[in-house]
C-alpha cells in the first residue's frame, strides 16, 4: 500500500497539477504510517525534496517526535524540552527497545472525560496527570548510529498491544513475520495479519 507522500509525489511528477509545481516543492512532513524508504528515496533525491517523518497522538495535541536524520526516513527525535524513557512490559526501564513514555510534555490530556481506566492506562498506573507521564502504547527502538551531538534517535517498531506474548513471558513482534509471509505468497494474498494476544495459539488472517 502506498503512503500519501508517495501518491503526492507521483501525481505531481505525472503533471496532475501545474507542471512547475513539483519544482517548487522542497519539504514534506509526513506521519500516520511507515514510509517506504526504498521507493521514496530515489524520488526525493530526483526532485531535491526533504521529507521528515513525525509522530504524535490526538491526546498530545501535536507532534512529539520529528525526523531530520539525513538518509533515514524512519528515525525521529523527541521535541526539545521534553524528557522520555523506554519501558518494558513490567514497567522497568528498557535499554534499547520498549514502550515510549513521555515525561513533562505538558500538553497531554488528563484522561478521557474522567475515565479512570483510561487515565491509568495513559499514565501506567502512576498517580500523576498525563501531562507529567504519558504512556504512548507504542514500542520504539534506539537507533544505534553515530551522529554528531547528543541527540538520541528512535525508530517506531509497533504498537505495544501488537506484540505476541508467549506463555514464557517472552514477546515477539509479528510485523517481520507478516512481511516474510507476504513476501512468499504475495501473488496469492493481498494482505495478512498475525494474531495471538490472549490466545492459546497464534493464527494468520489472510485476504
Coordinates of C-alpha atoms in Angstrom, one line a residue:
X1 CA 0.0 0.0 0.0
X2 CA 1.4 3.4 -1.0
X3 CA 1.7 6.2 1.6
X4 CA 0.2 9.6 0.9
X5 CA 3.7 11.0 0.4
X6 CA 4.3 8.5 -2.4
X7 CA 1.0 9.4 -4.1
X8 CA 1.5 13.1 -3.8
X9 CA 5.0 12.9 -5.5
X10 CA 3.7 10.5 -8.1
X11 CA 0.7 12.8 -9.0
X12 CA 2.9 15.9 -9.2
X13 CA 5.6 14.1 -11.3
X14 CA 2.8 13.0 -13.7
X15 CA 1.7 16.5 -14.2
X16 CA -1.7 16.2 -12.4
X17 CA -1.1 19.9 -11.4
X18 CA 0.8 22.8 -12.9
X19 CA 4.0 21.4 -14.5
X20 CA 6.3 23.6 -12.4
X21 CA 4.6 22.7 -9.1
X22 CA 6.9 19.9 -8.1
X23 CA 9.9 22.1 -8.9
X24 CA 8.8 24.3 -6.0
X25 CA 8.2 21.5 -3.5
X26 CA 11.0 21.4 -1.0
X27 CA 9.7 19.9 2.2
X28 CA 7.2 17.3 3.3
X29 CA 6.3 16.5 6.9
X30 CA 4.6 13.0 6.9
X31 CA 3.0 10.9 9.7
X32 CA 0.4 8.3 10.3
X33 CA 2.2 5.4 8.6
X34 CA 5.6 3.9 8.0
X35 CA 7.4 5.4 4.9
X36 CA 8.7 3.2 2.2
X37 CA 12.3 4.4 2.0
X38 CA 13.5 2.2 -1.0
X39 CA 10.6 3.7 -3.1
X40 CA 10.7 7.2 -1.8
X41 CA 14.4 7.9 -1.5
X42 CA 15.2 8.0 -5.3
X43 CA 12.2 10.3 -6.0
X44 CA 13.1 12.6 -3.2
X45 CA 16.7 12.8 -4.4
X46 CA 15.5 13.3 -8.0
X47 CA 13.4 16.4 -7.1
X48 CA 15.6 17.6 -4.2
X49 CA 12.8 17.2 -1.7
X50 CA 13.4 16.8 2.1
X51 CA 10.9 14.5 3.9
X52 CA 10.7 14.3 7.7
X53 CA 8.6 11.7 9.5
X54 CA 6.8 12.8 12.6
X55 CA 4.9 11.1 15.4
X56 CA 2.1 12.3 17.6
X57 CA -1.2 11.3 19.1
X58 CA -4.6 13.1 19.4
X59 CA -4.1 13.2 23.2
X60 CA -0.9 15.1 22.8
X61 CA -2.4 17.8 20.6
X62 CA 0.6 17.8 18.3
X63 CA 3.8 16.0 17.3
X64 CA 6.0 14.6 20.0
X65 CA 8.8 13.3 17.7
X66 CA 10.1 14.7 14.4
X67 CA 12.6 13.4 11.9
X68 CA 15.5 15.1 10.2
X69 CA 18.3 12.5 10.2
X70 CA 19.8 12.6 6.7
X71 CA 19.3 9.4 4.7
X72 CA 16.8 7.9 7.2
X73 CA 13.0 8.2 6.7
X74 CA 12.2 6.4 9.9
X75 CA 14.5 8.0 12.6
X76 CA 12.8 10.6 14.9
X77 CA 13.8 12.5 17.9
X78 CA 11.7 13.8 20.8
X79 CA 10.8 17.5 20.6
X80 CA 13.1 20.0 22.6
X81 CA 12.5 20.3 26.3
X82 CA 10.6 17.0 26.6
X83 CA 12.0 14.1 28.5
X84 CA 11.4 10.4 27.7
X85 CA 12.3 6.9 28.5
X86 CA 11.6 3.4 27.2
X87 CA 9.9 0.8 29.5
X88 CA 9.5 -2.9 29.5
X89 CA 6.2 -4.7 29.8
X90 CA 6.6 -4.8 33.6
X91 CA 7.3 -1.1 33.8
X92 CA 11.0 -1.3 34.3
X93 CA 13.2 0.9 32.2
X94 CA 14.4 -0.7 28.9
X95 CA 17.8 -0.1 27.4
X96 CA 17.3 -0.5 23.6
X97 CA 13.6 -1.2 22.9
X98 CA 10.4 -0.6 24.8
X99 CA 7.2 1.4 25.1
X100 CA 7.9 5.1 24.7
X101 CA 6.9 7.1 27.8
X102 CA 6.9 10.9 27.5
X103 CA 7.7 13.0 30.7
X104 CA 6.6 16.5 31.1
X105 CA 5.0 17.1 27.7
X106 CA 2.6 19.5 29.4
X107 CA 0.1 19.3 26.6
X108 CA -1.2 15.8 27.1
X109 CA -4.9 15.3 28.2
X110 CA -5.8 14.3 31.7
X111 CA -7.7 11.3 30.5
X112 CA -10.8 10.5 28.6
X113 CA -13.7 12.5 30.1
X114 CA -12.8 11.3 33.6
X115 CA -12.5 7.6 32.6
X116 CA -10.4 6.2 35.4
X117 CA -9.3 3.1 33.4
X118 CA -8.2 5.3 30.5
X119 CA -6.2 7.6 32.8
X120 CA -4.5 4.6 34.5
X121 CA -3.5 3.2 31.1
X122 CA -2.2 6.5 29.8
X123 CA -0.1 7.1 33.0
X124 CA 1.0 3.5 33.5
X125 CA -1.0 3.3 36.8
X126 CA 1.0 6.2 38.4
X127 CA -0.8 8.8 40.4
X128 CA 0.2 11.5 38.0
X129 CA -1.6 13.6 35.4
X130 CA -0.9 12.6 31.8
X131 CA 0.8 16.0 31.3
X132 CA 3.6 14.6 33.6
X133 CA 3.8 11.0 32.5
X134 CA 2.2 9.8 29.2
X135 CA 2.4 6.1 28.1
X136 CA 2.1 6.2 24.3
X137 CA 1.3 2.5 23.8
X138 CA 3.9 2.4 21.0
X139 CA 7.2 0.5 21.0
X140 CA 10.3 2.3 19.9
X141 CA 13.9 1.2 19.4
X142 CA 17.0 3.3 19.9
X143 CA 18.9 3.8 16.7
X144 CA 22.4 2.6 17.1
X145 CA 24.1 5.2 14.8
X146 CA 27.0 7.5 15.3
X147 CA 25.7 11.0 14.8
X148 CA 27.1 14.4 15.7
X149 CA 25.9 15.9 19.0
X150 CA 24.0 14.2 21.8
X151 CA 20.7 13.7 20.0
X152 CA 19.2 10.2 20.5
X153 CA 17.2 8.9 17.5
X154 CA 14.4 6.5 17.8
X155 CA 12.5 4.3 15.3
X156 CA 9.0 3.1 15.6
X157 CA 8.7 -0.7 16.0
X158 CA 5.0 -1.5 16.5
X159 CA 2.0 -0.9 18.9
X160 CA 2.6 -2.4 22.3
X161 CA -0.6 -4.4 22.0
X162 CA 0.6 -5.8 18.7
X163 CA 3.3 -7.8 20.4
X164 CA 2.6 -11.5 20.8
X165 CA 3.2 -12.6 24.4
X166 CA 4.4 -16.2 24.9
X167 CA 3.5 -18.3 27.9
X168 CA 7.1 -17.9 29.0
X169 CA 6.7 -14.2 29.1
X170 CA 8.9 -13.6 26.0
X171 CA 7.4 -11.3 23.4
X172 CA 7.5 -11.4 19.6
X173 CA 6.9 -8.6 17.1
X174 CA 4.6 -10.0 14.4
X175 CA 5.5 -7.4 11.8
X176 CA 8.7 -9.1 10.5
X177 CA 6.7 -12.4 10.4
X178 CA 4.0 -10.8 8.4
X179 CA 6.5 -9.2 5.9
X180 CA 8.2 -12.6 5.4
X181 CA 5.0 -14.5 4.9
X182 CA 3.7 -11.9 2.5
X183 CA 6.9 -11.9 0.5
X184 CA 6.5 -15.7 0.0
X185 CA 2.8 -15.6 -1.1
X186 CA 2.2 -12.1 -2.4
X187 CA 0.9 -13.4 -5.7
X188 CA -2.0 -15.1 -3.9
X189 CA -2.5 -12.9 -0.9
X190 CA -3.4 -9.1 -0.8
X191 CA -2.6 -8.6 2.8
X192 CA -2.3 -10.7 6.0
X193 CA -2.2 -10.2 9.8
X194 CA -0.7 -12.4 12.5
X195 CA -2.8 -12.5 15.7
X196 CA -2.2 -14.2 19.0
X197 CA -2.5 -11.8 22.0
X198 CA -4.5 -13.5 24.8
X199 CA -4.9 -16.6 22.7
X200 CA -3.6 -20.1 23.2
X201 CA -2.2 -20.3 19.7
X202 CA -1.3 -17.6 17.1
X203 CA -3.0 -17.6 13.8
X204 CA -2.9 -15.8 10.4
X205 CA -5.8 -13.9 8.8
X206 CA -5.5 -13.7 5.0
X207 CA -7.2 -11.6 2.4

